[in-house]
Amino acid sequence: MTVIQVFHYEQRMSVTLQCPGYPEDTLRSLADRLPCRETQLKSLLSLMGQPDQYSYPSFFIYGHRATGKSHVVLSVMKDLELPHASVDCVECVSSGLLFHQVLSAFFGPDAAALLPRCPSLSDFVRLYKQMSSNSPATQTRYIILDRAERMRDMDFSLLPALLRLQELVNDNVTVILLSEIVWEKFRPNTGCFEPLLFHFPDYSKVELVQILSWDHHPSYTPELYASYINILLGVFFSVCRDLRELRHLAALNFSKFCEPLEKGEAKESDIHKLWKNIEPHLQRAMQTVYLREVSSVQWEQQQMDEKEATTLRVLSAHAHIELPYYSKFLLIAAYLASFNPARTDRRFFLKSHGKIRKTNFLKKHEKTSNHLLGPKPFPLDRLMAIFYSVVDSRVAPTASIFSQISSLVTLQLLSQVGHDDQLDSPKYKCSVSLDFILAISRTVGFDVVKYLYDFL
Amino acid sequence: YNEALTAAQLNKNGCFVFKSASKKRKRQLGVGDDDNGSDRFRIGQKLWETVQMNTEVIQDQLNKKVLDSLAEFIKKHGLGCSSDVWRQRASEIPTAALMLGVNVPDHAMTFRSLCNLLQDSVTPFVVSVHAKECAVIPVKLLIQKVLEQLMGSGVSVDEEKEDDTALLQRTPCTISALCQWYKTVTKKCIQVSPERKENLTNNDLPQSLPVVVIFKDFEAFNSQVLQDFILICSRYTQELPFVFIFGIATSPSAIQHRLPHSVSSLLCIEVFHSLSCTQHLASVFDKLILNAQFPFKLSSRVIQVLVGVFLYHDFNVQNFVKGLQFSMLEHFNSQPLSLLCCQKQEALLSAKTLSKQNVEQIRHLPSFMRYVETQEPQEQVRLLTNDEHVKEVCQTLLKNLHKYHKNYYPILQCLHSLTSSLPKFPLGKHIRELHVSCIEKNLWETEEYDSALQLLRILAKDELVAALRKCAETLKSANTKRMQNALQQLEDFIGRLETLEEDSSGNGVISAKMEYQKTDLFQLQKTLLEKESRRTKRMNSFEVLRSQVMDFIDSLVREYLTPAEFQPLNEVCYYSSSGVLRHHPFYYLKVTDHSFRLTRFYDECS
């Protein structure tokens, strides 16, 4: 019940949201549609000022995933019918695409078509000026750049230029950058115009309950759904605060929650009974469907034919890889080369290494385990030398052995270190885990632990 | 030599290699002026085509199941299932992870047939991308590839080439452009050709044709490119119904290794398993090598080389088939008597019309020489002097050879089905191992055979009956007289074993009571041994029958599973120069320069 009270309280608060220059009823509906983001909405609106006033040249809005950054900004733009161009920076593989999208949003596709083939920033500014002189802004124009962290990989001059675009084009335009990371990671070496920073904090548990309770099922009471959400958050809140993910999980598991109700085994008031029914199910969901070990469709199917109680094969259960015989040994050799210091090769792979040296070797010079340090690169020659002493039969060093190395690289079981053009002695790293190599060596009857320096 | 050239042209892969090889052969055998070259070429070509056809048929059969389930998966998502609303809210893209195994070159064929199947039965919008083409970091190249293929395919559907290609040059390379294009095309599709629509999906209202993107080699893709592409696509799932297919060579967990949770949570992954390559090899082996209908045969050494390359090096069935085809080429090129390597009737016909030179070559065959030695002196003289007589003998020998094959394979399968379930597989797990040891030497002289028979002699009754039933099944398909005879005997045995039921239970038990007296160890041992010998003497009727069955099986093996080398004229059909194959550059087993250096390095080390 507390949830509902909070909900009403928030609603009452939203009525007070007022901003000159914008229609009041739209603002109210906007505030209703954006629960738990009233403060952000308010400050955003006050920053934006009245539509015909010049706004601050650039905002920088940051916050974690699914904290409603783009949702709030885009809802404001759409509901208040402000001229805006929304661009996802992931899509902009070149700055030209960004210019294209902005121009076509403001001045129509014809204007965008005037851009030259590989437009530079000055082309964009020139064209923008030209267009805006024909149709000057009556309201502030907004350019919204989602996932702005991608901008850092683009042309280095692009971000500073966009931050003071207002000055450059001499038009009432504001750039809003949305990002998951903080501004400090953006600031270029050369310095730039500082945007207004604006943080969207994470939702608290109460807020999450409130938001999730919004999409309650029409055939059940909101109270029931709210209690369902409470149970769900009780399980998942410790591992996941991503609203989108939680919403997805809530939708997936609700039918299971309602099962006793449908069957008539429980009433809506029997929260405890319902909880007992759903809790283990949600625990299982956390281990499988949340990690995407099991796809959501499979999960739903499993819910439907629950009686069969088939245990779904999760993705990571198929870790087994079939490899040709020599590939297995190549991989083992690569693993040994990656995790053993090169100087220990004499001790492991030489028949007459002598006893005295052995005791010397057992003195561990390095305290840290090589497995903690990760794989080290090794040259091809060393790999082959280990390979020939590891493999039990006499193998002719043929081209097909070498092609297996490169196919292991494409399978990403090995990774090539350094430049691609090293023909003479390429270096590799082994990128498989100890468990994997143990499984592989078991299939060929090779005791890999005996050859590992760390386990000596 | 002319023939060799044309044959070499036939084999596009081994062209240069083959020419040089044929020159070498020619010098050795001196077959420069043989006149049956064109015939051999014809026979070889025919066999080549059979091999090609059969492998394709096998591949299709093997892939049928997994491809059909994939098509079903895509159809299901295209039509929209019950939970679509939710999935779209989370913008999950349905994704099929197709597990293919590491034999990458075999995948090309699978993907080709997958593309064809999808285009025929599900959706015209199928794109397949290869990591090599779009491995560069910005995702642009990948999008461009997808756009090119899709819009290209749309063009051919709508017969408006000029407009659309012009459009493509001007449209920016983005998914939103694709979105626009998709809308117009699907609208056109519905308006222009409703009957075509019905063909595609005979449901009442297919709301959307999915856009299938096939990533042929998932592991090789740059993970950054993939992430970007998935992120972009997930923004458009409402408008563009994407379906991804990942061709994965290692294991499904590769997806999780390659993609972070924020991206993999956008996918709705289902795993599909294709057949493992060893099963694939087994069916190719059954069809092409363990088949009496296929006249060309490989000797044990050659099989060992080919299978060794497969198991130890590449897991590549295509390569195996290529090796088979290559040895076929070699055989028809180097062996003039391969003229007789064809179906029985044809072979008999050409045996009648052998040239003088061919007859001389027959006389020089080691197996024929051995045959001559076993004959009466008078007959020997005739065989060495009278050409006509040789031709006649040759015909009967060929008949015998065909008969031998017809009986060999059913018995081989019988023996395999009997021994394949034994503990530790004394005669090998796969039929190919059994086959190799059979054609190599007298199987019954080997230790493995003895131990296998010993294990068979202690089989329980129900196991024995089941195994014999399997044998009877395989023998039924063989249609020679002798095999029918054997089948009858076998069925007789089965019947007797089954009727044994009642009386076997009673007298089998030996009263195991022992009078325990105070004796020394020696005495005890003696009494135990005596007891043991008494027990073996007093076999029950089941045991008697079982040993009879085993004797029968043994006699079958000794009669039919003789090594091919002992058959006169076996050189006609059997290709045995494994050395040529092994050192052939076509087969990549050449020792490389670099590895010479390496072996030196290695030798210095040890």
mmCIF file of N, CA, C and O in Angstrom, chain A residues 56-123:
data_model
loop_
_atom_site.group_PDB
_atom_site.id
_atom_site.type_symbol
_atom_site.label_atom_id
_atom_site.label_comp_id
_atom_site.label_asym_id
_atom_site.label_seq_id
_atom_site.Cartn_x
_atom_site.Cartn_y
_atom_site.Cartn_z
ATOM 1 N N TYR A 56 21.134 27.666 -23.395
ATOM 2 C CA TYR A 56 22.567 27.461 -23.212
ATOM 3 C C TYR A 56 23.088 26.637 -24.397
ATOM 4 O O TYR A 56 22.387 25.736 -24.865
ATOM 5 N N PRO A 57 24.308 26.882 -24.916
ATOM 6 C CA PRO A 57 24.744 26.204 -26.151
ATOM 7 C C PRO A 57 24.786 24.675 -26.053
ATOM 8 O O PRO A 57 24.471 23.987 -27.009
ATOM 9 N N SER A 58 25.193 24.139 -24.914
ATOM 10 C CA SER A 58 25.272 22.668 -24.877
ATOM 11 C C SER A 58 25.072 22.140 -23.466
ATOM 12 O O SER A 58 25.584 22.706 -22.497
ATOM 13 N N PHE A 59 24.341 21.029 -23.380
ATOM 14 C CA PHE A 59 24.159 20.300 -22.122
ATOM 15 C C PHE A 59 24.860 18.973 -22.237
ATOM 16 O O PHE A 59 24.964 18.397 -23.317
ATOM 17 N N PHE A 60 25.274 18.503 -21.097
ATOM 18 C CA PHE A 60 25.841 17.146 -21.065
ATOM 19 C C PHE A 60 25.090 16.371 -19.989
ATOM 20 O O PHE A 60 25.187 16.686 -18.804
ATOM 21 N N ILE A 61 24.315 15.384 -20.405
ATOM 22 C CA ILE A 61 23.502 14.625 -19.458
ATOM 23 C C ILE A 61 24.120 13.242 -19.303
ATOM 24 O O ILE A 61 24.353 12.550 -20.294
ATOM 25 N N TYR A 62 24.436 12.849 -18.082
ATOM 26 C CA TYR A 62 25.037 11.533 -17.888
ATOM 27 C C TYR A 62 24.347 10.787 -16.768
ATOM 28 O O TYR A 62 23.714 11.379 -15.884
ATOM 29 N N GLY A 63 24.476 9.511 -16.799
ATOM 30 C CA GLY A 63 23.847 8.635 -15.820
ATOM 31 C C GLY A 63 23.950 7.212 -16.329
ATOM 32 O O GLY A 63 24.281 6.991 -17.492
ATOM 33 N N HIS A 64 23.699 6.240 -15.459
ATOM 34 C CA HIS A 64 23.852 4.844 -15.869
ATOM 35 C C HIS A 64 22.847 4.452 -16.928
ATOM 36 O O HIS A 64 21.956 5.212 -17.278
ATOM 37 N N ARG A 65 23.010 3.215 -17.379
ATOM 38 C CA ARG A 65 22.072 2.667 -18.356
ATOM 39 C C ARG A 65 20.666 2.689 -17.778
ATOM 40 O O ARG A 65 20.470 2.448 -16.586
ATOM 41 N N ALA A 66 19.705 2.937 -18.621
ATOM 42 C CA ALA A 66 18.297 2.847 -18.255
ATOM 43 C C ALA A 66 17.986 3.686 -17.030
ATOM 44 O O ALA A 66 17.373 3.232 -16.076
ATOM 45 N N THR A 67 18.463 4.926 -17.018
ATOM 46 C CA THR A 67 18.027 5.856 -15.982
ATOM 47 C C THR A 67 17.118 6.912 -16.595
ATOM 48 O O THR A 67 16.850 7.930 -15.977
ATOM 49 N N GLY A 68 16.694 6.692 -17.804
ATOM 50 C CA GLY A 68 15.679 7.546 -18.410
ATOM 51 C C GLY A 68 16.211 8.799 -19.066
ATOM 52 O O GLY A 68 15.461 9.749 -19.267
ATOM 53 N N LYS A 69 17.494 8.821 -19.416
ATOM 54 C CA LYS A 69 18.058 10.027 -20.020
ATOM 55 C C LYS A 69 17.377 10.341 -21.353
ATOM 56 O O LYS A 69 16.735 11.389 -21.507
ATOM 57 N N SER A 70 17.530 9.403 -22.281
ATOM 58 C CA SER A 70 16.961 9.683 -23.599
ATOM 59 C C SER A 70 15.450 9.717 -23.539
ATOM 60 O O SER A 70 14.816 10.484 -24.252
ATOM 61 N N HIS A 71 14.888 8.895 -22.675
ATOM 62 C CA HIS A 71 13.432 8.855 -22.588
ATOM 63 C C HIS A 71 12.888 10.219 -22.168
ATOM 64 O O HIS A 71 11.962 10.748 -22.788
ATOM 65 N N VAL A 72 13.477 10.797 -21.143
ATOM 66 C CA VAL A 72 13.017 12.098 -20.662
ATOM 67 C C VAL A 72 13.202 13.159 -21.740
ATOM 68 O O VAL A 72 12.273 13.891 -22.096
ATOM 69 N N VAL A 73 14.408 13.216 -22.284
ATOM 70 C CA VAL A 73 14.703 14.270 -23.255
ATOM 71 C C VAL A 73 13.807 14.144 -24.483
ATOM 72 O O VAL A 73 13.198 15.119 -24.928
ATOM 73 N N LEU A 74 13.696 12.927 -24.990
ATOM 74 C CA LEU A 74 12.903 12.751 -26.213
ATOM 75 C C LEU A 74 11.422 12.993 -25.950
ATOM 76 O O LEU A 74 10.721 13.536 -26.805
ATOM 77 N N SER A 75 10.942 12.582 -24.763
ATOM 78 C CA SER A 75 9.532 12.828 -24.456
ATOM 79 C C SER A 75 9.251 14.315 -24.401
ATOM 80 O O SER A 75 8.232 14.795 -24.904
ATOM 81 N N VAL A 76 10.180 15.034 -23.783
ATOM 82 C CA VAL A 76 10.014 16.494 -23.716
ATOM 83 C C VAL A 76 9.933 17.072 -25.119
ATOM 84 O O VAL A 76 9.034 17.868 -25.447
ATOM 85 N N MET A 77 10.856 16.640 -25.962
ATOM 86 C CA MET A 77 10.903 17.179 -27.326
ATOM 87 C C MET A 77 9.618 16.876 -28.080
ATOM 88 O O MET A 77 9.046 17.727 -28.743
ATOM 89 N N LYS A 78 9.186 15.629 -27.962
ATOM 90 C CA LYS A 78 8.033 15.223 -28.749
ATOM 91 C C LYS A 78 6.762 15.870 -28.230
ATOM 92 O O LYS A 78 5.952 16.380 -28.999
ATOM 93 N N ASP A 79 6.584 15.841 -26.906
ATOM 94 C CA ASP A 79 5.330 16.336 -26.356
ATOM 95 C C ASP A 79 5.191 17.847 -26.528
ATOM 96 O O ASP A 79 4.100 18.350 -26.785
ATOM 97 N N LEU A 80 6.293 18.537 -26.368
ATOM 98 C CA LEU A 80 6.223 19.990 -26.490
ATOM 99 C C LEU A 80 6.401 20.442 -27.936
ATOM 100 O O LEU A 80 6.438 21.637 -28.212
ATOM 101 N N GLU A 81 6.564 19.455 -28.794
ATOM 102 C CA GLU A 81 6.672 19.715 -30.238
ATOM 103 C C GLU A 81 7.760 20.739 -30.551
ATOM 104 O O GLU A 81 7.561 21.725 -31.260
ATOM 105 N N LEU A 82 8.913 20.481 -29.982
ATOM 106 C CA LEU A 82 10.048 21.350 -30.242
ATOM 107 C C LEU A 82 10.807 20.824 -31.450
ATOM 108 O O LEU A 82 10.860 19.612 -31.661
ATOM 109 N N PRO A 83 11.397 21.697 -32.234
ATOM 110 C CA PRO A 83 12.199 21.207 -33.361
ATOM 111 C C PRO A 83 13.465 20.537 -32.839
ATOM 112 O O PRO A 83 14.219 21.156 -32.076
ATOM 113 N N HIS A 84 13.661 19.284 -33.202
ATOM 114 C CA HIS A 84 14.846 18.589 -32.692
ATOM 115 C C HIS A 84 15.342 17.554 -33.698
ATOM 116 O O HIS A 84 14.587 17.083 -34.546
ATOM 117 N N ALA A 85 16.614 17.255 -33.571
ATOM 118 C CA ALA A 85 17.210 16.180 -34.370
ATOM 119 C C ALA A 85 17.836 15.204 -33.397
ATOM 120 O O ALA A 85 18.694 15.578 -32.606
ATOM 121 N N SER A 86 17.352 13.958 -33.435
ATOM 122 C CA SER A 86 17.881 12.957 -32.518
ATOM 123 C C SER A 86 18.791 12.006 -33.283
ATOM 124 O O SER A 86 18.368 11.394 -34.256
ATOM 125 N N VAL A 87 20.018 11.886 -32.830
ATOM 126 C CA VAL A 87 21.001 11.072 -33.545
ATOM 127 C C VAL A 87 21.642 10.102 -32.563
ATOM 128 O O VAL A 87 22.046 10.495 -31.469
ATOM 129 N N ASP A 88 21.699 8.834 -32.961
ATOM 130 C CA ASP A 88 22.430 7.862 -32.155
ATOM 131 C C ASP A 88 23.848 7.769 -32.712
ATOM 132 O O ASP A 88 24.042 7.454 -33.875
ATOM 133 N N CYS A 89 24.815 8.051 -31.858
ATOM 134 C CA CYS A 89 26.188 8.127 -32.363
ATOM 135 C C CYS A 89 26.740 6.778 -32.792
ATOM 136 O O CYS A 89 27.717 6.708 -33.525
ATOM 137 N N VAL A 90 26.154 5.671 -32.325
ATOM 138 C CA VAL A 90 26.630 4.367 -32.781
ATOM 139 C C VAL A 90 26.435 4.251 -34.276
ATOM 140 O O VAL A 90 27.243 3.675 -34.996
ATOM 141 N N GLU A 91 25.341 4.834 -34.729
ATOM 142 C CA GLU A 91 25.027 4.707 -36.145
ATOM 143 C C GLU A 91 25.929 5.562 -37.013
ATOM 144 O O GLU A 91 26.095 5.286 -38.188
ATOM 145 N N CYS A 92 26.455 6.625 -36.428
ATOM 146 C CA CYS A 92 27.231 7.554 -37.243
ATOM 147 C C CYS A 92 28.639 7.035 -37.416
ATOM 148 O O CYS A 92 29.535 7.362 -36.636
ATOM 149 N N VAL A 93 28.818 6.225 -38.421
ATOM 150 C CA VAL A 93 30.148 5.686 -38.645
ATOM 151 C C VAL A 93 31.068 6.760 -39.205
ATOM 152 O O VAL A 93 32.270 6.672 -39.116
ATOM 153 N N SER A 94 30.476 7.803 -39.778
ATOM 154 C CA SER A 94 31.297 8.942 -40.192
ATOM 155 C C SER A 94 30.563 10.194 -39.765
ATOM 156 O O SER A 94 29.351 10.178 -39.553
ATOM 157 N N SER A 95 31.309 11.293 -39.652
ATOM 158 C CA SER A 95 30.648 12.517 -39.214
ATOM 159 C C SER A 95 29.658 13.000 -40.272
ATOM 160 O O SER A 95 28.696 13.695 -39.952
ATOM 161 N N GLY A 96 29.872 12.600 -41.502
ATOM 162 C CA GLY A 96 28.961 12.980 -42.575
ATOM 163 C C GLY A 96 27.539 12.531 -42.309
ATOM 164 O O GLY A 96 26.577 13.271 -42.552
ATOM 165 N N LEU A 97 27.423 11.323 -41.779
ATOM 166 C CA LEU A 97 26.089 10.805 -41.491
ATOM 167 C C LEU A 97 25.400 11.652 -40.435
ATOM 168 O O LEU A 97 24.199 11.895 -40.507
ATOM 169 N N LEU A 98 26.190 12.083 -39.455
ATOM 170 C CA LEU A 98 25.636 12.918 -38.397
ATOM 171 C C LEU A 98 25.103 14.218 -38.986
ATOM 172 O O LEU A 98 23.959 14.614 -38.718
ATOM 173 N N PHE A 99 25.918 14.869 -39.830
ATOM 174 C CA PHE A 99 25.499 16.124 -40.459
ATOM 175 C C PHE A 99 24.229 15.916 -41.276
ATOM 176 O O PHE A 99 23.302 16.711 -41.231
ATOM 177 N N HIS A 100 24.245 14.814 -41.995
ATOM 178 C CA HIS A 100 23.123 14.493 -42.858
ATOM 179 C C HIS A 100 21.834 14.395 -42.054
ATOM 180 O O HIS A 100 20.801 14.983 -42.413
ATOM 181 N N GLN A 101 21.921 13.663 -40.943
ATOM 182 C CA GLN A 101 20.715 13.461 -40.139
ATOM 183 C C GLN A 101 20.223 14.771 -39.524
ATOM 184 O O GLN A 101 19.028 15.041 -39.488
ATOM 185 N N VAL A 102 21.165 15.583 -39.065
ATOM 186 C CA VAL A 102 20.781 16.845 -38.433
ATOM 187 C C VAL A 102 20.101 17.760 -39.450
ATOM 188 O O VAL A 102 19.009 18.297 -39.200
ATOM 189 N N LEU A 103 20.723 17.888 -40.605
ATOM 190 C CA LEU A 103 20.174 18.788 -41.613
ATOM 191 C C LEU A 103 18.811 18.327 -42.100
ATOM 192 O O LEU A 103 17.889 19.130 -42.271
ATOM 193 N N SER A 104 18.683 17.010 -42.309
ATOM 194 C CA SER A 104 17.398 16.550 -42.837
ATOM 195 C C SER A 104 16.303 16.668 -41.775
ATOM 196 O O SER A 104 15.135 16.823 -42.112
ATOM 197 N N ALA A 105 16.680 16.618 -40.495
ATOM 198 C CA ALA A 105 15.658 16.775 -39.461
ATOM 199 C C ALA A 105 15.196 18.230 -39.360
ATOM 200 O O ALA A 105 14.016 18.496 -39.131
ATOM 201 N N PHE A 106 16.113 19.157 -39.549
ATOM 202 C CA PHE A 106 15.748 20.565 -39.406
ATOM 203 C C PHE A 106 15.186 21.183 -40.689
ATOM 204 O O PHE A 106 14.227 21.936 -40.661
ATOM 205 N N PHE A 107 15.811 20.847 -41.793
ATOM 206 C CA PHE A 107 15.459 21.558 -43.031
ATOM 207 C C PHE A 107 14.932 20.646 -44.128
ATOM 208 O O PHE A 107 14.826 21.060 -45.262
ATOM 209 N N GLY A 108 14.680 19.392 -43.791
ATOM 210 C CA GLY A 108 14.143 18.489 -44.790
ATOM 211 C C GLY A 108 15.249 17.800 -45.573
ATOM 212 O O GLY A 108 16.393 18.262 -45.603
ATOM 213 N N PRO A 109 14.923 16.675 -46.198
ATOM 214 C CA PRO A 109 15.936 15.875 -46.895
ATOM 215 C C PRO A 109 16.597 16.625 -48.061
ATOM 216 O O PRO A 109 17.721 16.317 -48.427
ATOM 217 N N ASP A 110 15.896 17.597 -48.614
ATOM 218 C CA ASP A 110 16.484 18.313 -49.750
ATOM 219 C C ASP A 110 17.735 19.069 -49.321
ATOM 220 O O ASP A 110 18.729 19.130 -50.051
ATOM 221 N N ALA A 111 17.657 19.649 -48.146
ATOM 222 C CA ALA A 111 18.805 20.386 -47.647
ATOM 223 C C ALA A 111 19.974 19.448 -47.398
ATOM 224 O O ALA A 111 21.128 19.754 -47.722
ATOM 225 N N ALA A 112 19.649 18.282 -46.855
ATOM 226 C CA ALA A 112 20.713 17.321 -46.553
ATOM 227 C C ALA A 112 21.394 16.846 -47.822
ATOM 228 O O ALA A 112 22.588 16.553 -47.836
ATOM 229 N N ALA A 113 20.603 16.785 -48.909
ATOM 230 C CA ALA A 113 21.164 16.290 -50.165
ATOM 231 C C ALA A 113 22.189 17.269 -50.737
ATOM 232 O O ALA A 113 22.976 16.902 -51.598
ATOM 233 N N LEU A 114 22.189 18.488 -50.254
ATOM 234 C CA LEU A 114 23.145 19.478 -50.755
ATOM 235 C C LEU A 114 24.555 19.262 -50.210
ATOM 236 O O LEU A 114 25.507 19.853 -50.697
ATOM 237 N N LEU A 115 24.656 18.436 -49.181
ATOM 238 C CA LEU A 115 25.975 18.171 -48.604
ATOM 239 C C LEU A 115 26.865 17.503 -49.641
ATOM 240 O O LEU A 115 26.399 16.641 -50.392
ATOM 241 N N PRO A 116 28.128 17.871 -49.712
ATOM 242 C CA PRO A 116 29.026 17.177 -50.637
ATOM 243 C C PRO A 116 29.283 15.742 -50.193
ATOM 244 O O PRO A 116 28.823 15.323 -49.127
ATOM 245 N N ARG A 117 30.033 15.021 -50.984
ATOM 246 C CA ARG A 117 30.172 13.583 -50.760
ATOM 247 C C ARG A 117 30.798 13.242 -49.409
ATOM 248 O O ARG A 117 30.268 12.435 -48.670
ATOM 249 N N CYS A 118 31.904 13.839 -49.106
ATOM 250 C CA CYS A 118 32.490 13.615 -47.782
ATOM 251 C C CYS A 118 32.494 14.940 -47.057
ATOM 252 O O CYS A 118 33.492 15.670 -47.081
ATOM 253 N N PRO A 119 31.416 15.313 -46.423
ATOM 254 C CA PRO A 119 31.300 16.666 -45.885
ATOM 255 C C PRO A 119 32.253 16.884 -44.722
ATOM 256 O O PRO A 119 32.426 16.017 -43.868
ATOM 257 N N SER A 120 32.852 18.046 -44.705
ATOM 258 C CA SER A 120 33.682 18.407 -43.563
ATOM 259 C C SER A 120 32.815 19.244 -42.627
ATOM 260 O O SER A 120 31.675 19.588 -42.947
ATOM 261 N N LEU A 121 33.387 19.563 -41.477
ATOM 262 C CA LEU A 121 32.649 20.333 -40.497
ATOM 263 C C LEU A 121 32.256 21.704 -41.059
ATOM 264 O O LEU A 121 31.146 22.193 -40.850
ATOM 265 N N SER A 122 33.183 22.289 -41.826
ATOM 266 C CA SER A 122 32.884 23.624 -42.351
ATOM 267 C C SER A 122 31.788 23.568 -43.406
ATOM 268 O O SER A 122 30.988 24.497 -43.518
ATOM 269 N N ASP A 123 31.746 22.480 -44.152
ATOM 270 C CA ASP A 123 30.635 22.297 -45.093
ATOM 271 C C ASP A 123 29.310 22.336 -44.355
ATOM 272 O O ASP A 123 28.351 22.986 -44.771
#
